């Protein structure tokens, strides 16, 4: 049903549990990567405030940062050390993800985010990768469960200026 609806709406890609529409996926993904790179090039030329607003839109949708999140982000942009203590679900991740995105776009710097558990890395990776791709930002994960081929690919990305945001664990 999802594939029929997508075709009737002239959509190229449908993410579904079914396998009927997969023949178009590789081509569509390649187009999206090119569009994302163009988006990044455009964003890098914008004023800092415009970059911040676009990051906020991608990460939070129509929501605004909470007051303490804004305070933390402002302090980080001033080069201050910041220690954020917030309850679960109060927005700590949005602070360091937003600032990591800003550093990638404005200064071409990488951000390494260390989580205590692989499950957290995997969860955040799944949530963050697609969102950051809309900004042309490459998110990768590195954990102790990577095989030799995955490690080689990871280090290759690092050497080629890929991997803007790296999610990892202490074991890596």
N, CA and C of each residue as an Amber inpcrd file, in Angstrom:
protein
   516
   0.8190000  -1.1920000   0.0000000   0.0000000   0.0000000   0.0000000
   0.8660000   1.2620000   0.0000000   1.9360000   1.2520000   0.8160000
   2.7870000   2.4310000   0.8900000   3.4210000   2.7470000  -0.4520000
   3.8460000   1.6880000  -1.1620000   4.4960000   1.8940000  -2.4600000
   3.5200000   2.4260000  -3.4830000   2.2920000   1.9220000  -3.4850000
   1.2850000   2.4210000  -4.4230000   0.9900000   3.8930000  -4.1530000
   0.8390000   4.2440000  -2.8810000   0.5860000   5.6360000  -2.5210000
   1.7550000   6.5140000  -2.9600000   2.9670000   6.0490000  -2.7080000
   4.1550000   6.8200000  -3.0880000   4.2010000   7.0410000  -4.5910000
   3.9270000   6.0000000  -5.3600000   3.9480000   6.1360000  -6.8190000
   2.8750000   7.0990000  -7.2970000   1.7110000   7.0530000  -6.6760000
   0.6390000   7.9640000  -7.0800000   0.9850000   9.4150000  -6.7680000
   1.8500000   9.6240000  -5.7700000   2.2800000  10.9760000  -5.4020000
   3.6030000  11.3540000  -6.0590000   4.0990000  10.4810000  -6.9390000
   5.3650000  10.6900000  -7.6530000   6.5530000  10.8000000  -6.7040000
   6.5390000  10.0320000  -5.6290000   7.6560000  10.0140000  -4.6820000
   8.6900000   9.0120000  -5.1600000   9.9590000   9.3030000  -4.9260000
  11.0390000   8.4230000  -5.3530000  11.3830000   7.3430000  -4.3410000
  11.2680000   7.6460000  -3.0610000  11.7170000   6.7120000  -2.0330000
  10.6640000   6.5930000  -0.9520000  10.4390000   5.3710000  -0.5410000
   9.5520000   5.1010000   0.5840000  10.3210000   4.2070000   1.5350000
  10.3400000   4.5590000   2.8040000  10.9400000   3.7080000   3.8160000
   9.7980000   2.8920000   4.4070000   9.8540000   1.6030000   4.2270000
   8.7590000   0.7350000   4.6390000   9.2990000  -0.6130000   5.0900000
   8.4790000  -1.3830000   5.7610000   8.8610000  -2.7380000   6.1460000
   8.7840000  -3.6860000   4.9540000   8.1330000  -3.2490000   3.8890000
   7.9710000  -4.0800000   2.7020000   9.1290000  -3.8270000   1.7540000
   9.2780000  -4.6860000   0.7710000  10.4400000  -4.5960000  -0.1140000
  10.0740000  -4.2680000  -1.5500000   8.8720000  -3.7750000  -1.7850000
   8.3930000  -3.5680000  -3.1430000   9.0690000  -2.4020000  -3.8600000
   9.5120000  -1.3740000  -3.1720000   9.9880000  -0.1480000  -3.8210000
  11.4970000   0.0070000  -3.8020000  12.2380000  -0.9750000  -3.4490000
  13.6690000  -0.8000000  -3.2470000  14.4640000  -0.5040000  -4.5030000
  13.9380000  -0.7980000  -5.6840000  14.7280000  -0.5950000  -6.8900000
  15.1560000   0.8470000  -7.1080000  14.4550000   1.8270000  -6.5370000
  14.8210000   3.2270000  -6.7230000  15.7130000   3.7740000  -5.6130000
  15.9180000   3.0410000  -4.5620000  16.6290000   3.5590000  -3.4010000
  18.0690000   4.0020000  -3.6900000  18.9370000   3.2010000  -4.3240000
  20.3200000   3.6640000  -4.5170000  20.4270000   4.9730000  -5.2880000
  19.6650000   5.1370000  -6.3510000  19.7140000   6.3620000  -7.1350000
  19.2550000   7.5630000  -6.2970000  18.1770000   7.3950000  -5.5540000
  17.6390000   8.4840000  -4.7420000  18.6170000   8.8850000  -3.6560000
  19.2820000   7.9150000  -3.0350000  20.2480000   8.2320000  -1.9900000
  21.4140000   9.0180000  -2.5710000  21.8900000   8.6430000  -3.7500000
  22.9930000   9.3560000  -4.3830000  22.6060000  10.8060000  -4.6590000
  21.3870000  11.0290000  -5.1200000  20.9220000  12.3900000  -5.3770000
  20.8810000  13.1780000  -4.0790000  20.3770000  12.5610000  -3.0230000
  20.2880000  13.2460000  -1.7410000  21.6760000  13.6520000  -1.2360000
  22.6790000  12.8060000  -1.4000000  24.0200000  13.1420000  -0.9370000
  24.5440000  14.3740000  -1.6610000  24.3140000  14.4490000  -2.9550000
  24.7500000  15.6150000  -3.7230000  24.0100000  16.8740000  -3.2760000
  22.7210000  16.7450000  -3.0560000  21.9330000  17.8840000  -2.5760000
  22.4040000  18.3260000  -1.1950000  22.7410000  17.3580000  -0.3450000
  23.2170000  17.6870000   0.9930000  24.5470000  18.4290000   0.9440000
  25.4250000  18.0340000   0.0410000  26.7030000  18.7370000  -0.0980000
  26.4920000  20.1590000  -0.5980000  25.5550000  20.3290000  -1.5110000
  25.2380000  21.6800000  -1.9860000  24.6630000  22.5230000  -0.8560000
  23.8070000  21.9050000  -0.0570000  23.2230000  22.6010000   1.0910000
  24.3250000  23.0530000   2.0460000  25.2950000  22.1900000   2.2940000
  26.3950000  22.5490000   3.1830000  27.1750000  23.7360000   2.6370000
  27.4760000  23.6930000   1.3630000  28.2190000  24.7990000   0.7520000
  27.4680000  26.1180000   0.9090000  26.1640000  26.0810000   0.7460000
  25.3620000  27.2890000   0.9170000  25.3460000  27.7390000   2.3700000
  25.2060000  26.7950000   3.2930000  25.1610000  27.1390000   4.7140000
  26.4760000  27.7420000   5.1960000  27.5910000  27.2020000   4.7140000
  28.8960000  27.6910000   5.1480000  29.1180000  29.1570000   4.7910000
  28.3930000  29.6480000   3.8090000  28.5310000  31.0390000   3.3740000
  27.6590000  32.0060000   4.1730000  26.7470000  31.4680000   4.9660000
  25.8080000  32.3120000   5.7070000  26.4450000  32.9390000   6.9390000
  25.7840000  33.9620000   7.4390000  26.1960000  34.5840000   8.6990000
  25.9740000  33.5960000   9.8350000  26.7450000  33.7160000  10.9170000
  26.6120000  32.7760000  12.0460000  25.1810000  32.6100000  12.5550000
  24.4420000  33.6940000  12.6710000  23.0630000  33.5930000  13.1890000
  22.1770000  32.7700000  12.2640000  22.3480000  32.9200000  10.9650000
  21.5500000  32.1450000  10.0040000  21.9060000  30.6600000  10.0810000
  23.1780000  30.3630000  10.2890000  23.6000000  28.9700000  10.4510000
  22.9620000  28.3890000  11.7090000  23.0100000  29.1300000  12.8020000
  22.4020000  28.6670000  14.0600000  20.9210000  28.3610000  13.8840000
  20.2160000  29.2370000  13.1880000  18.7780000  29.0480000  12.9840000
  18.4840000  27.8080000  12.1420000  19.2940000  27.5670000  11.1410000
  19.0840000  26.3810000  10.3030000  19.3770000  25.1020000  11.0890000
  20.4070000  25.1140000  11.9020000  20.7050000  23.9580000  12.7550000
  19.5390000  23.7110000  13.7080000  19.0480000  24.7760000  14.3090000
  17.9130000  24.6560000  15.2220000  16.6980000  24.0690000  14.5050000
  16.4150000  24.5440000  13.3170000  15.2690000  24.0560000  12.5470000
  15.3990000  22.5590000  12.2620000  16.5980000  22.1360000  11.8630000
  16.8080000  20.7310000  11.5280000  16.7210000  19.8460000  12.7750000
  17.3220000  20.2810000  13.8720000  17.3440000  19.4520000  15.0770000
  16.0640000  19.5210000  15.9010000  15.4470000  20.6950000  15.9650000
  14.2990000  20.8700000  16.8540000  12.9730000  21.1100000  16.1330000
  13.0080000  21.2130000  14.8210000  11.7800000  21.5110000  14.0880000
  11.3280000  22.9290000  14.3770000  10.0760000  23.0880000  14.7390000
   9.5310000  24.4240000  15.0030000   9.7450000  24.8700000  16.4500000
  10.3800000  24.0400000  17.2520000  10.6120000  24.3750000  18.6590000
  11.8330000  25.2660000  18.8310000  11.8440000  26.0020000  19.9150000
  12.9730000  26.8550000  20.2530000  13.8250000  26.1300000  21.2920000
  15.0570000  26.5650000  21.4390000  15.8790000  26.0500000  22.5240000
  15.2840000  26.5250000  23.8500000  15.4670000  25.7200000  24.8720000
  15.0650000  26.1340000  26.2130000  16.0800000  27.1730000  26.7120000
  15.6940000  27.9830000  27.6990000  16.6000000  29.0400000  28.1770000
  17.9880000  28.5380000  28.5800000  18.0770000  27.4310000  29.2950000
  19.3930000  26.9240000  29.7120000  20.1960000  26.3710000  28.5360000
  19.5120000  25.8500000  27.5340000  20.2080000  25.4110000  26.3270000
  20.8220000  26.6180000  25.6160000  20.0370000  27.6840000  25.4960000
  20.5420000  28.9180000  24.8670000  21.7490000  29.4500000  25.6350000
  21.6370000  29.4440000  26.9480000  22.7320000  29.9320000  27.7850000
  23.9960000  29.1150000  27.5540000  23.8550000  27.8010000  27.4930000
  25.0140000  26.9280000  27.2720000  25.6220000  27.1590000  25.8870000
  24.7800000  27.2670000  24.8650000  25.2770000  27.4920000  23.5040000
  25.9880000  28.8360000  23.3730000  25.4460000  29.8580000  24.0020000
  26.0850000  31.1800000  23.9690000  27.4530000  31.1340000  24.6430000
  27.5430000  30.4340000  25.7610000  28.8260000  30.3210000  26.4620000
  29.8420000  29.5490000  25.6120000  29.3970000  28.4730000  24.9670000
  30.3000000  27.7090000  24.1050000  30.8250000  28.5730000  22.9600000
  29.9620000  29.3640000  22.3680000  30.3800000  30.2200000  21.2560000
  31.3570000  31.3080000  21.6980000  31.3260000  31.6490000  22.9710000
  32.2860000  32.6180000  23.5060000  33.6050000  31.9450000  23.8670000
  33.6740000  30.6200000  23.6940000  34.8940000  29.8930000  24.0050000
  35.0100000  29.4840000  25.4620000  33.9280000  29.5810000  26.1950000
  33.9460000  29.2160000  27.6120000  33.7820000  27.7140000  27.7760000
  34.3290000  27.1800000  28.8610000  34.0760000  25.7930000  29.2230000
  32.6780000  25.7210000  29.8130000  31.9530000  24.6870000  29.4510000
  30.5630000  24.5700000  29.8800000  30.3310000  23.1930000  30.4710000
  29.6910000  23.1500000  31.6220000  29.3010000  21.9060000  32.2890000
  27.7880000  21.9660000  32.4540000  27.0730000  21.1280000  31.7190000
  25.6100000  21.1750000  31.7140000  25.0590000  19.9910000  32.4960000
  24.2330000  20.2930000  33.4790000  23.5310000  19.2520000  34.2210000
  22.0420000  19.4820000  34.0210000  21.3940000  18.5220000  33.3850000
  19.9520000  18.5960000  33.1430000  19.3870000  17.2010000  33.3310000
  18.1290000  17.1360000  33.6640000  17.4620000  15.8520000  33.8080000
  17.3370000  15.1400000  32.4740000  16.9730000  13.8790000  32.5340000
  16.7610000  13.0850000  31.3380000  15.7010000  13.7420000  30.4580000
  16.0090000  13.8520000  29.1910000  15.0580000  14.4150000  28.2430000
  14.9410000  15.9250000  28.2660000  15.8400000  16.6060000  28.9380000
  15.7510000  18.0710000  29.0430000  16.6130000  18.8010000  28.0040000
  17.3840000  18.0820000  27.1950000  18.0380000  18.7470000  26.0800000
  19.5490000  18.8620000  26.1070000  20.2140000  18.0230000  26.8800000
  21.6860000  18.0670000  26.8690000  22.2210000  17.7350000  25.4770000
  21.6620000  16.6940000  24.8760000  22.1320000  16.2710000  23.5510000
  21.9680000  17.3810000  22.5230000  20.8690000  18.0970000  22.5910000
  20.6430000  19.1840000  21.6260000  21.7330000  20.2460000  21.7340000
  22.2550000  20.4550000  22.9320000  23.3100000  21.4530000  23.1190000
  24.5800000  21.0200000  22.3960000  25.0810000  19.8260000  22.6860000
  26.3610000  19.4680000  22.0680000  26.2000000  19.0860000  20.6040000
  25.0320000  18.5840000  20.2060000  24.8190000  18.3030000  18.7930000
  24.7390000  19.5970000  17.9880000  24.0450000  20.5820000  18.5210000
  23.9340000  21.8810000  17.8370000  25.2930000  22.5450000  17.7080000
  26.0460000  22.5280000  18.7870000  27.3480000  23.1700000  18.7350000
  28.3100000  22.4050000  17.8170000  28.2180000  21.0900000  17.8320000
  29.0340000  20.2860000  16.9140000  28.7150000  20.6020000  15.4620000
  27.4320000  20.7540000  15.1630000  27.0210000  21.1150000  13.8000000
  27.5410000  22.4950000  13.4300000  27.4550000  23.4260000  14.3750000
  27.9370000  24.7830000  14.1290000  29.4480000  24.7760000  13.8440000
  30.1990000  24.0410000  14.6420000  31.6480000  23.9630000  14.4270000
  31.9780000  23.3480000  13.0620000  31.2150000  22.3370000  12.6730000
  31.4560000  21.7020000  11.3770000  31.1980000  22.6800000  10.2300000
  30.1240000  23.4390000  10.3290000  29.7580000  24.3410000   9.2380000
  30.5640000  25.6330000   9.2230000  30.8050000  26.1890000  10.3700000
  31.4410000  27.5090000  10.4250000  32.9710000  27.4320000  10.4510000
  33.4930000  26.3860000  11.1150000  34.9550000  26.3260000  11.2820000
  35.5900000  25.0560000  10.7220000  34.7510000  24.1850000  10.1380000
  35.2270000  22.8900000   9.6210000  35.9790000  22.0910000  10.6840000
  35.4670000  22.1360000  11.8980000  36.0450000  21.3700000  13.0020000
  35.1970000  20.1390000  13.2760000  35.8540000  19.1150000  13.7890000
  35.1660000  17.8840000  14.1620000  34.7670000  17.9260000  15.6310000
  33.7190000  17.1720000  15.9370000  33.2810000  17.0140000  17.3150000
  33.2510000  15.5290000  17.6310000  33.8270000  15.1500000  18.7600000
  33.7820000  13.7690000  19.2350000  32.8550000  13.7380000  20.4480000
  31.8330000  12.9150000  20.3640000  30.8740000  12.7680000  21.4540000
  31.0350000  11.3590000  22.0080000  31.3590000  11.2720000  23.2900000
  31.6100000   9.9790000  23.9280000  30.4280000   9.6200000  24.8200000
  29.8220000   8.4890000  24.5210000  28.7140000   7.9660000  25.3140000
  29.2190000   6.7880000  26.1390000  28.6300000   6.5530000  27.3080000
  29.1080000   5.4510000  28.1510000  28.7170000   4.0710000  27.6440000
  27.6980000   3.9950000  26.7910000  27.1960000   2.6940000  26.3420000
  27.0440000   2.6400000  24.8300000  27.3080000   1.4710000  24.2610000
  27.1110000   1.2760000  22.8220000  25.6630000   1.5390000  22.4270000
  24.7370000   1.1250000  23.2780000  23.3170000   1.3140000  22.9640000
  22.9960000   2.7930000  22.7850000  23.6020000   3.6540000  23.5850000
  23.3780000   5.0980000  23.4340000  23.9830000   5.6100000  22.1280000
  25.1630000   5.1240000  21.8010000  25.7900000   5.5150000  20.5300000
  24.8780000   5.1200000  19.3760000  24.4150000   3.8730000  19.3880000
  23.5690000   3.3920000  18.3010000  22.2720000   4.1840000  18.2080000
  21.6540000   4.4530000  19.3360000  20.4050000   5.2080000  19.3690000
  20.6140000   6.6310000  18.8190000  21.6200000   7.3130000  19.3150000
  21.8760000   8.6830000  18.8660000  22.3150000   8.7240000  17.4060000
  23.0760000   7.7360000  16.9850000  23.5130000   7.6680000  15.5860000
  22.3000000   7.5840000  14.6570000  21.3680000   6.7020000  14.9950000
  20.1780000   6.5530000  14.1630000  19.3580000   7.8360000  14.1160000
  19.2870000   8.5520000  15.2250000  18.5220000   9.8010000  15.2840000
  19.2340000  10.9540000  14.5790000  20.5440000  10.9830000  14.6860000
  21.3130000  12.1430000  14.2590000  21.7920000  12.0930000  12.8110000
  22.1300000  10.9370000  12.3180000  22.7440000  10.8160000  10.9990000
  21.9000000  11.4710000   9.9030000  20.6290000  11.1300000   9.8310000
  19.7840000  11.6690000   8.7750000  19.5150000  13.1590000   8.9500000
  19.3440000  13.5830000  10.1960000  19.1050000  15.0130000  10.4350000
  20.3140000  15.8400000  10.0110000  21.4860000  15.4170000  10.4420000
  22.7010000  16.1770000  10.1110000  23.0120000  16.1150000   8.6200000
  22.6240000  15.0330000   7.9610000  22.8470000  14.9330000   6.5170000
  22.1230000  16.0570000   5.7800000  21.0020000  16.5090000   6.3210000
  20.2740000  17.6250000   5.7020000  21.1010000  18.9110000   5.7070000
  22.0650000  18.9730000   6.6130000  22.9660000  20.1300000   6.6930000
  24.2800000  19.8590000   5.9620000  24.4100000  18.6600000   5.3920000
  25.6560000  18.2800000   4.7380000  26.7260000  17.8540000   5.7200000
  26.3160000  17.4880000   6.9190000  27.2460000  17.0980000   7.9790000
  27.2770000  15.5780000   8.0840000  28.4760000  15.0270000   8.0920000
  28.6720000  13.5860000   8.1400000  28.8240000  13.1250000   9.5890000
  27.9340000  12.2310000  10.0080000  27.9860000  11.6570000  11.3560000
  28.4150000  10.2050000  11.2270000  29.3960000   9.8100000  12.0270000
  29.8560000   8.4270000  12.0340000  29.8750000   7.9210000  13.4670000
  29.8710000   6.5870000  13.5950000  29.9910000   6.0040000  14.9280000
  31.1820000   5.0650000  14.9470000  31.7990000   4.9640000  16.1070000
  32.9590000   4.1050000  16.2860000  32.8620000   3.4500000  17.6580000
  32.7080000   2.1420000  17.6530000  32.6330000   1.4130000  18.9170000
  33.5490000   0.1980000  18.8600000  33.7290000  -0.4230000  19.9910000
  34.5930000  -1.5940000  20.0770000  34.0740000  -2.7900000  19.3110000
  32.8320000  -2.7790000  18.8820000  32.2750000  -3.9110000  18.1480000
  32.5360000  -3.8310000  16.6420000  33.2480000  -2.8040000  16.1970000
  33.5480000  -2.6750000  14.7700000  34.5460000  -3.7430000  14.3430000
  34.3100000  -4.3320000  13.1550000  35.2710000  -5.2970000  12.6360000
  36.4040000  -4.5470000  11.9280000  37.3840000  -5.2780000  11.4320000
  38.5640000  -4.6560000  10.8250000  38.1990000  -3.8080000   9.6110000
  37.2710000  -4.2720000   8.8000000  36.8580000  -3.5180000   7.6140000
  36.1710000  -2.2070000   8.0070000  35.3030000  -2.2540000   9.0030000
  34.6130000  -1.0500000   9.4630000  35.5980000  -0.0470000  10.0660000
  36.5720000  -0.5510000  10.8160000  37.5990000   0.3360000  11.3870000
  38.4070000   1.0060000  10.2830000  38.7660000   0.2300000   9.2760000
  39.5350000   0.7720000   8.1590000  38.7350000   1.8700000   7.4450000
  37.4520000   1.6120000   7.2110000  36.5890000   2.6040000   6.5700000
  36.4710000   3.8610000   7.4320000  36.3510000   3.6720000   8.7430000
  36.2590000   4.8010000   9.6690000  37.5180000   5.6710000   9.5940000
  38.6800000   5.0680000   9.6870000  39.9240000   5.8370000   9.6510000
  40.1640000   6.4690000   8.2770000  39.6810000   5.8230000   7.2380000
  39.7710000   6.4140000   5.8930000  38.9360000   7.6940000   5.8300000
  37.7150000   7.6450000   6.3890000  36.8680000   8.8450000   6.4240000
  37.5530000   9.9750000   7.1850000  38.1880000   9.6310000   8.2830000
  38.8920000  10.6460000   9.0700000  39.9990000  11.3010000   8.2560000
  40.7090000  10.5090000   7.4850000  41.8290000  11.0520000   6.7120000
  41.3730000  11.8810000   5.5260000  40.1260000  11.7290000   5.1060000
  39.6190000  12.4730000   3.9510000  38.7070000  13.6270000   4.3430000
  38.8210000  14.1130000   5.5370000  38.0160000  15.2280000   6.0300000
  36.5250000  14.9110000   6.1030000  36.1830000  13.6270000   6.1680000
  34.8000000  13.2440000   6.4280000  34.6230000  13.2130000   7.9330000
  33.5440000  12.6630000   8.3710000  33.3050000  12.4660000   9.8050000
  33.3460000  13.7750000  10.5820000  32.3240000  14.5920000  10.3880000
  32.2450000  15.8610000  11.1120000  31.9120000  15.6600000  12.5850000
  31.0220000  14.7030000  12.8460000  30.6350000  14.3950000  14.2230000
  30.8520000  12.9050000  14.4330000  31.6230000  12.5810000  15.4420000
  31.9770000  11.1840000  15.7270000  31.3360000  10.7920000  17.0450000
  30.5210000   9.7610000  16.9910000  29.8860000   9.2240000  18.1930000
  30.6470000   7.9630000  18.5640000  31.0850000   7.8780000  19.8070000
  31.9110000   6.7500000  20.2110000  31.7090000   6.3950000  21.6700000
  32.4130000   5.3710000  22.0900000  32.3960000   4.9130000  23.4860000
  33.8260000   4.9350000  24.0240000  33.9970000   4.8900000  25.3350000
  35.3650000   4.8720000  25.8920000  36.1840000   3.6850000  25.4310000
  35.5510000   2.5730000  25.1320000  36.2660000   1.3710000  24.7210000
  36.9650000   1.5240000  23.3860000  36.5010000   2.4450000  22.5490000
  37.0910000   2.5950000  21.2270000  38.3960000   3.3390000  21.3260000
